[in-house]
Amino acid sequence: MQAMLLKKLHAPLEFCELPDRSPGVNEIRVKIGACGVCRTDLHVVDGELPDPKLPIIPGHEIVGRIDALGPGVEGLQVGERVGIPWLGHTCGVCAYCTGGRENLCDRPLFTGYTRDGGFAGAAIADARYTFPLGEVGTDVALAPLLCAGLIGWRSLTMTGEASRLGLYGFGAAAHIIAQVAKWQGRTVFAFTRPKDAAAQSFARGLGCAWAGGSDELPPEPLDAAIIFAPSGDLVPAALSAVRKGGRVVCAGIHMSDIPRFPYRKLWEERQLMSVANLTRQDGVDFLRAAPRIGIVTETTVYPLQQANQALADLRAGRFEDAAVLAP
Ligand SMILES: [Zn+2]
Ligand SMILES: [Zn+2]
């Protein structure tokens, strides 16, 4: 199979022809139709996450069809379309797994980080962590749901009943979650890089009530905010924008350092938290809701062999929407 392989950190991915693997116990092999490019892939390539498996095939927003079943796989068939997300495996026995918080498992495997992912023609996955996707929607349109959508959904859930919601960083995740939040009847305020007119008009086009720079305050205080951009500077900015008792949720796996800020920004029971990974239940809940919401994903598509260009364009902010590789 063809693959884009990260052999060492900070280096470009290399196009390789690798031997096909057979699925092991509880595993499936999936012929990939599309794989989203996520900011987390950049953090892996840039060595910002500890202990990646190397070499590694990045990519954890995988949509494809099963072409081989390993021993012990139940409830899935060859030819069925499935999604493979970031959470690739959990131990099942630690206190987090048994306590309903498998997203925090002590011994997890993550797709495209500690097990091979989807910047390739095929992937092997633990079947128990994959999601049947049905036949509605193209592979490319569904791919961004597998991380941007899913982690965004978990982050949105953490904002509770917040009716005035701020989204900091308006890219792949926010463009999906803005649609979900609006469908739920929330009012969405989009914060982009200062003076980024293109991103602000993209946000307004998706139904955001207001769009402005992250250095601006919204026209009214927010009940909650989600930070999708990897900039620690946004933490005090978002705390300044939420009302008393409001909550700020950091959705990214990596962020630059949070600058010092006065305690009064947190005072009055404002809350600051992060969201890590996903549970399988998050995936079931979100993927069940997605067709009812009628989420439309906007994508920029690259051929598999242009994965390095896709990563460079993401790094430079050259597109507003979600990048997807199609083999
Ligand atoms: Zn565990
Ligand atoms: Zn991701």
CSV table of C-alpha atoms and ligand atoms in Angstrom, one decimal:
chain,number,residue,atom,x,y,z
A,1,MET,CA,0.0,0.0,0.0
A,2,GLN,CA,1.0,3.6,-0.5
A,3,ALA,CA,1.7,5.7,2.6
A,4,MET,CA,3.1,9.0,3.7
A,5,LEU,CA,5.5,8.1,6.5
A,6,LEU,CA,7.0,10.3,9.2
A,7,LYS,CA,10.4,8.7,9.8
A,8,LYS,CA,11.8,11.4,12.1
A,9,LEU,CA,10.4,14.5,13.8
A,10,HIS,CA,10.5,17.9,12.1
A,11,ALA,CA,11.1,16.2,8.7
A,12,PRO,CA,8.8,16.0,5.7
A,13,LEU,CA,6.6,12.9,5.4
A,14,GLU,CA,8.1,10.5,2.8
A,15,PHE,CA,6.0,8.7,0.2
A,16,CYS,CA,6.5,4.9,0.6
A,17,GLU,CA,5.2,1.7,-0.8
A,18,LEU,CA,4.7,-0.6,2.2
A,19,PRO,CA,3.6,-4.3,2.3
A,20,ASP,CA,-0.1,-4.9,3.0
A,21,ARG,CA,-0.7,-6.1,6.5
A,22,SER,CA,-3.3,-8.6,7.6
A,23,PRO,CA,-5.6,-7.7,10.4
A,24,GLY,CA,-4.9,-9.4,13.8
A,25,VAL,CA,-7.3,-10.4,16.5
A,26,ASN,CA,-10.2,-7.9,16.8
A,27,GLU,CA,-8.7,-5.9,13.9
A,28,ILE,CA,-10.0,-4.8,10.5
A,29,ARG,CA,-8.2,-3.6,7.5
A,30,VAL,CA,-9.8,-0.6,5.8
A,31,LYS,CA,-9.2,0.6,2.3
A,32,ILE,CA,-9.1,4.4,2.8
A,33,GLY,CA,-11.4,6.7,0.8
A,34,ALA,CA,-10.4,9.9,2.7
A,35,CYS,CA,-8.4,11.1,5.7
A,36,GLY,CA,-8.7,14.5,7.3
A,37,VAL,CA,-5.7,16.6,8.2
A,38,CYS,CA,-5.9,17.8,11.8
A,39,ARG,CA,-3.8,20.3,13.7
A,40,THR,CA,-2.8,17.4,16.0
A,41,ASP,CA,-1.0,15.9,12.9
A,42,LEU,CA,1.1,19.1,12.9
A,43,HIS,CA,1.8,18.7,16.6
A,44,VAL,CA,3.0,15.1,16.0
A,45,VAL,CA,5.2,16.1,13.1
A,46,ASP,CA,6.6,19.0,15.0
A,47,GLY,CA,7.5,16.8,18.0
A,48,GLU,CA,5.2,18.7,20.4
A,49,LEU,CA,3.6,15.5,21.7
A,50,PRO,CA,5.6,13.1,23.8
A,51,ASP,CA,6.8,9.7,22.6
A,52,PRO,CA,5.3,9.2,19.2
A,53,LYS,CA,5.8,5.8,17.5
A,54,LEU,CA,8.4,6.3,14.8
A,55,PRO,CA,8.2,5.8,12.0
A,56,ILE,CA,4.5,6.6,12.0
A,57,ILE,CA,1.8,7.1,9.4
A,58,PRO,CA,-0.1,10.2,10.7
A,59,GLY,CA,-3.8,10.8,10.2
A,60,HIS,CA,-6.8,10.1,12.5
A,61,GLU,CA,-9.9,11.2,10.6
A,62,ILE,CA,-10.2,8.1,8.4
A,63,VAL,CA,-13.1,7.1,6.3
A,64,GLY,CA,-13.0,3.9,4.3
A,65,ARG,CA,-14.4,0.5,3.6
A,66,ILE,CA,-13.5,-2.8,5.3
A,67,ASP,CA,-11.6,-5.1,3.0
A,68,ALA,CA,-10.5,-7.7,5.6
A,69,LEU,CA,-11.7,-8.9,9.0
A,70,GLY,CA,-9.4,-10.4,11.6
A,71,PRO,CA,-10.4,-13.1,14.0
A,72,GLY,CA,-12.9,-12.2,16.7
A,73,VAL,CA,-14.4,-9.2,14.9
A,74,GLU,CA,-18.2,-9.0,15.5
A,75,GLY,CA,-20.9,-6.9,13.9
A,76,LEU,CA,-18.9,-5.6,10.9
A,77,GLN,CA,-18.8,-6.8,7.4
A,78,VAL,CA,-16.4,-6.6,4.4
A,79,GLY,CA,-17.5,-3.7,2.2
A,80,GLU,CA,-19.0,-1.7,5.1
A,81,ARG,CA,-18.0,1.9,5.4
A,82,VAL,CA,-16.5,2.9,8.7
A,83,GLY,CA,-14.7,5.8,10.4
A,84,ILE,CA,-11.5,5.4,12.4
A,85,PRO,CA,-11.0,8.1,15.0
A,86,TRP,CA,-8.1,9.3,17.2
A,87,LEU,CA,-8.9,7.0,20.1
A,88,GLY,CA,-7.5,3.7,18.7
A,89,HIS,CA,-7.4,1.5,21.7
A,90,THR,CA,-7.8,1.5,25.5
A,91,CYS,CA,-6.8,-0.9,28.2
A,92,GLY,CA,-10.3,-1.6,29.5
A,93,VAL,CA,-9.1,-2.2,33.1
A,94,CYS,CA,-7.7,1.1,34.5
A,95,ALA,CA,-9.8,3.3,36.8
A,96,TYR,CA,-10.6,5.7,33.9
A,97,CYS,CA,-11.7,2.9,31.6
A,98,THR,CA,-13.9,1.2,34.2
A,99,GLY,CA,-15.2,4.6,35.4
A,100,GLY,CA,-16.7,5.7,32.1
A,101,ARG,CA,-13.8,8.0,31.2
A,102,GLU,CA,-11.9,5.9,28.6
A,103,ASN,CA,-10.7,9.1,27.0
A,104,LEU,CA,-8.3,9.4,29.9
A,105,CYS,CA,-7.1,5.7,29.8
A,106,ASP,CA,-3.7,5.1,31.3
A,107,ARG,CA,-2.6,2.9,28.5
A,108,PRO,CA,-4.3,4.1,25.3
A,109,LEU,CA,-3.2,4.0,21.7
A,110,PHE,CA,-3.9,6.9,19.4
A,111,THR,CA,-4.4,6.6,15.7
A,112,GLY,CA,-1.7,8.4,13.7
A,113,TYR,CA,0.4,9.0,16.9
A,114,THR,CA,1.1,5.8,18.7
A,115,ARG,CA,-0.4,3.5,16.1
A,116,ASP,CA,-0.4,3.9,12.3
A,117,GLY,CA,-3.0,6.2,10.9
A,118,GLY,CA,-4.7,7.2,7.6
A,119,PHE,CA,-2.2,9.1,5.4
A,120,ALA,CA,-2.1,5.9,3.4
A,121,GLY,CA,-4.1,3.7,1.0
A,122,ALA,CA,-5.2,1.4,3.9
A,123,ALA,CA,-5.1,1.2,7.6
A,124,ILE,CA,-5.4,-1.5,10.3
A,125,ALA,CA,-7.7,-0.6,13.2
A,126,ASP,CA,-9.0,-2.2,16.4
A,127,ALA,CA,-12.6,-2.8,15.2
A,128,ARG,CA,-14.0,-2.0,18.6
A,129,TYR,CA,-12.9,1.6,18.3
A,130,THR,CA,-14.3,2.2,14.8
A,131,PHE,CA,-17.7,3.6,13.9
A,132,PRO,CA,-20.1,2.4,11.1
A,133,LEU,CA,-20.8,5.4,8.9
A,134,GLY,CA,-23.7,4.3,6.7
A,135,GLU,CA,-24.0,5.4,3.1
A,136,VAL,CA,-25.1,9.0,3.4
A,137,GLY,CA,-22.4,11.6,2.4
A,138,THR,CA,-19.1,11.3,0.6
A,139,ASP,CA,-16.0,10.0,2.2
A,140,VAL,CA,-14.4,13.4,1.9
A,141,ALA,CA,-17.3,15.2,3.6
A,142,LEU,CA,-17.4,12.8,6.5
A,143,ALA,CA,-13.7,12.7,7.3
A,144,PRO,CA,-13.6,16.0,9.3
A,145,LEU,CA,-16.3,14.7,11.5
A,146,LEU,CA,-14.0,12.0,12.9
A,147,CYS,CA,-11.9,14.5,14.9
A,148,ALA,CA,-12.7,18.1,14.3
A,149,GLY,CA,-16.4,17.1,14.7
A,150,LEU,CA,-16.0,14.6,17.5
A,151,ILE,CA,-13.6,16.5,19.8
A,152,GLY,CA,-15.6,19.6,19.0
A,153,TRP,CA,-18.8,17.8,20.1
A,154,ARG,CA,-17.2,16.7,23.4
A,155,SER,CA,-16.0,20.3,24.0
A,156,LEU,CA,-19.5,21.6,23.2
A,157,THR,CA,-21.0,19.1,25.6
A,158,MET,CA,-18.7,20.5,28.3
A,159,THR,CA,-20.2,24.0,27.9
A,160,GLY,CA,-23.5,22.6,29.3
A,161,GLU,CA,-26.5,24.8,28.6
A,162,ALA,CA,-24.5,27.9,27.5
A,163,SER,CA,-26.7,29.8,25.1
A,164,ARG,CA,-24.2,32.5,24.2
A,165,LEU,CA,-21.2,30.5,23.0
A,166,GLY,CA,-17.8,31.9,21.8
A,167,LEU,CA,-15.6,29.9,19.5
A,168,TYR,CA,-11.9,31.0,19.4
A,169,GLY,CA,-10.1,29.9,16.3
A,170,PHE,CA,-12.5,29.4,13.4
A,171,GLY,CA,-11.2,26.5,11.3
A,172,ALA,CA,-12.1,22.8,10.8
A,173,ALA,CA,-13.6,22.2,14.3
A,174,ALA,CA,-15.4,25.5,14.8
A,175,HIS,CA,-17.0,25.4,11.3
A,176,ILE,CA,-18.6,22.1,12.3
A,177,ILE,CA,-19.5,23.0,15.9
A,178,ALA,CA,-21.0,26.4,14.9
A,179,GLN,CA,-23.5,24.5,12.9
A,180,VAL,CA,-24.3,22.1,15.8
A,181,ALA,CA,-24.6,24.9,18.3
A,182,LYS,CA,-26.9,26.9,16.1
A,183,TRP,CA,-29.0,23.8,15.5
A,184,GLN,CA,-29.3,23.5,19.3
A,185,GLY,CA,-30.6,27.1,19.4
A,186,ARG,CA,-27.4,28.7,20.8
A,187,THR,CA,-26.1,32.0,19.6
A,188,VAL,CA,-22.5,31.7,18.3
A,189,PHE,CA,-19.8,34.3,18.5
A,190,ALA,CA,-16.7,33.6,16.3
A,191,PHE,CA,-13.2,34.9,17.2
A,192,THR,CA,-10.5,34.7,14.5
A,193,ARG,CA,-7.1,36.1,14.1
A,194,PRO,CA,-7.3,39.9,14.3
A,195,LYS,CA,-8.4,41.4,11.0
A,196,ASP,CA,-8.9,38.0,9.3
A,197,ALA,CA,-11.8,39.2,7.1
A,198,ALA,CA,-11.9,35.9,5.2
A,199,ALA,CA,-12.4,33.8,8.3
A,200,GLN,CA,-14.9,36.2,9.8
A,201,SER,CA,-17.0,36.2,6.7
A,202,PHE,CA,-16.8,32.3,6.6
A,203,ALA,CA,-18.1,32.3,10.2
A,204,ARG,CA,-20.9,34.7,9.4
A,205,GLY,CA,-21.9,32.6,6.4
A,206,LEU,CA,-22.3,29.6,8.7
A,207,GLY,CA,-24.8,31.4,10.9
A,208,CYS,CA,-22.6,33.0,13.6
A,209,ALA,CA,-24.3,36.0,15.1
A,210,TRP,CA,-21.1,37.9,15.4
A,211,ALA,CA,-17.5,37.5,14.1
A,212,GLY,CA,-14.5,39.5,15.2
A,213,GLY,CA,-10.8,39.4,16.2
A,214,SER,CA,-9.7,37.4,19.2
A,215,ASP,CA,-8.4,40.8,20.6
A,216,GLU,CA,-12.0,42.1,20.6
A,217,LEU,CA,-14.7,41.7,23.2
A,218,PRO,CA,-18.1,40.3,22.0
A,219,PRO,CA,-21.1,42.6,22.0
A,220,GLU,CA,-22.4,40.8,25.1
A,221,PRO,CA,-20.8,38.6,27.7
A,222,LEU,CA,-20.6,34.9,26.8
A,223,ASP,CA,-21.9,32.0,28.9
A,224,ALA,CA,-19.1,29.8,27.7
A,225,ALA,CA,-16.2,29.7,25.2
A,226,ILE,CA,-14.3,26.9,23.4
A,227,ILE,CA,-10.7,27.6,22.4
A,228,PHE,CA,-9.8,25.6,19.3
A,229,ALA,CA,-6.7,27.5,18.3
A,230,PRO,CA,-3.4,26.4,19.8
A,231,SER,CA,-2.5,29.8,21.4
A,232,GLY,CA,-2.3,30.1,25.1
A,233,ASP,CA,-2.8,33.9,24.7
A,234,LEU,CA,-6.5,33.1,24.1
A,235,VAL,CA,-7.0,31.8,27.6
A,236,PRO,CA,-7.1,35.1,29.4
A,237,ALA,CA,-8.8,36.6,26.3
A,238,ALA,CA,-11.6,34.1,26.6
A,239,LEU,CA,-11.9,34.4,30.4
A,240,SER,CA,-12.4,38.2,29.9
A,241,ALA,CA,-15.2,37.5,27.5
A,242,VAL,CA,-17.3,35.1,29.7
A,243,ARG,CA,-19.7,36.2,32.3
A,244,LYS,CA,-19.6,35.4,36.0
A,245,GLY,CA,-19.8,31.7,36.5
A,246,GLY,CA,-18.9,31.2,32.8
A,247,ARG,CA,-16.7,28.4,31.5
A,248,VAL,CA,-13.8,28.3,29.1
A,249,VAL,CA,-13.0,24.9,27.5
A,250,CYS,CA,-9.6,24.3,25.8
A,251,ALA,CA,-10.2,21.8,23.1
A,252,GLY,CA,-6.6,21.3,21.7
A,253,ILE,CA,-4.1,18.7,22.6
A,254,HIS,CA,-1.3,21.3,22.6
A,255,MET,CA,-1.1,25.0,23.2
A,256,SER,CA,1.6,27.6,23.5
A,257,ASP,CA,2.2,28.7,27.1
A,258,ILE,CA,-0.6,30.6,28.8
A,259,PRO,CA,0.7,34.1,29.8
A,260,ARG,CA,0.4,35.3,33.3
A,261,PHE,CA,-2.9,37.0,34.0
A,262,PRO,CA,-4.5,38.6,37.1
A,263,TYR,CA,-6.6,36.3,39.2
A,264,ARG,CA,-9.6,38.7,38.8
A,265,LYS,CA,-10.1,37.2,35.3
A,266,LEU,CA,-10.8,33.8,36.9
A,267,TRP,CA,-12.6,35.3,39.9
A,268,GLU,CA,-16.4,35.1,40.3
A,269,GLU,CA,-16.5,31.3,39.7
A,270,ARG,CA,-15.4,31.4,36.1
A,271,GLN,CA,-14.1,27.9,35.2
A,272,LEU,CA,-11.2,26.9,33.0
A,273,MET,CA,-10.9,23.3,31.7
A,274,SER,CA,-9.4,21.1,28.9
A,275,VAL,CA,-11.0,18.4,26.9
A,276,ALA,CA,-8.9,15.3,26.1
A,277,ASN,CA,-9.5,12.8,23.4
A,278,LEU,CA,-12.9,11.1,23.1
A,279,THR,CA,-14.9,8.2,24.4
A,280,ARG,CA,-16.6,5.8,22.0
A,281,GLN,CA,-19.9,7.0,23.4
A,282,ASP,CA,-19.0,10.6,22.2
A,283,GLY,CA,-18.6,9.1,18.7
A,284,VAL,CA,-21.9,7.2,18.9
A,285,ASP,CA,-23.8,10.3,20.1
A,286,PHE,CA,-22.2,12.7,17.6
A,287,LEU,CA,-22.4,10.5,14.6
A,288,ARG,CA,-26.1,9.7,15.4
A,289,ALA,CA,-26.9,13.4,15.7
A,290,ALA,CA,-24.8,14.6,12.6
A,291,PRO,CA,-27.3,13.6,9.9
A,292,ARG,CA,-30.2,15.1,11.8
A,293,ILE,CA,-28.3,18.4,12.1
A,294,GLY,CA,-27.5,18.3,8.4
A,295,ILE,CA,-23.9,19.4,9.0
A,296,VAL,CA,-22.2,20.6,5.8
A,297,THR,CA,-18.4,20.3,6.0
A,298,GLU,CA,-16.4,22.6,3.8
A,299,THR,CA,-13.2,20.9,2.7
A,300,THR,CA,-10.0,21.5,0.8
A,301,VAL,CA,-8.9,18.3,-0.9
A,302,TYR,CA,-5.3,17.2,-1.6
A,303,PRO,CA,-4.0,14.0,-3.2
A,304,LEU,CA,-2.4,11.7,-0.7
A,305,GLN,CA,1.1,12.5,-2.1
A,306,GLN,CA,0.6,16.2,-1.3
A,307,ALA,CA,0.2,15.6,2.5
A,308,ASN,CA,3.2,17.8,3.2
A,309,GLN,CA,1.6,20.6,1.3
A,310,ALA,CA,-1.6,20.1,3.2
A,311,LEU,CA,0.3,20.3,6.5
A,312,ALA,CA,2.2,23.4,5.4
A,313,ASP,CA,-1.0,25.1,4.3
A,314,LEU,CA,-2.7,24.3,7.6
A,315,ARG,CA,0.3,25.7,9.5
A,316,ALA,CA,0.2,28.9,7.5
A,317,GLY,CA,-3.6,29.2,7.7
A,318,ARG,CA,-4.0,29.2,3.9
A,319,PHE,CA,-7.5,27.7,4.1
A,320,GLU,CA,-10.5,28.3,6.4
A,321,ASP,CA,-12.1,25.0,6.3
A,322,ALA,CA,-10.9,21.3,6.7
A,323,ALA,CA,-8.1,19.7,4.7
A,324,VAL,CA,-8.7,16.2,3.5
A,325,LEU,CA,-6.4,13.8,1.8
A,326,ALA,CA,-7.9,11.5,-0.9
A,327,PRO,CA,-5.8,8.6,-2.1
B,1,ZN,ZN,-7.6,2.2,30.5
B,2,ZN,ZN,-7.5,15.6,15.4
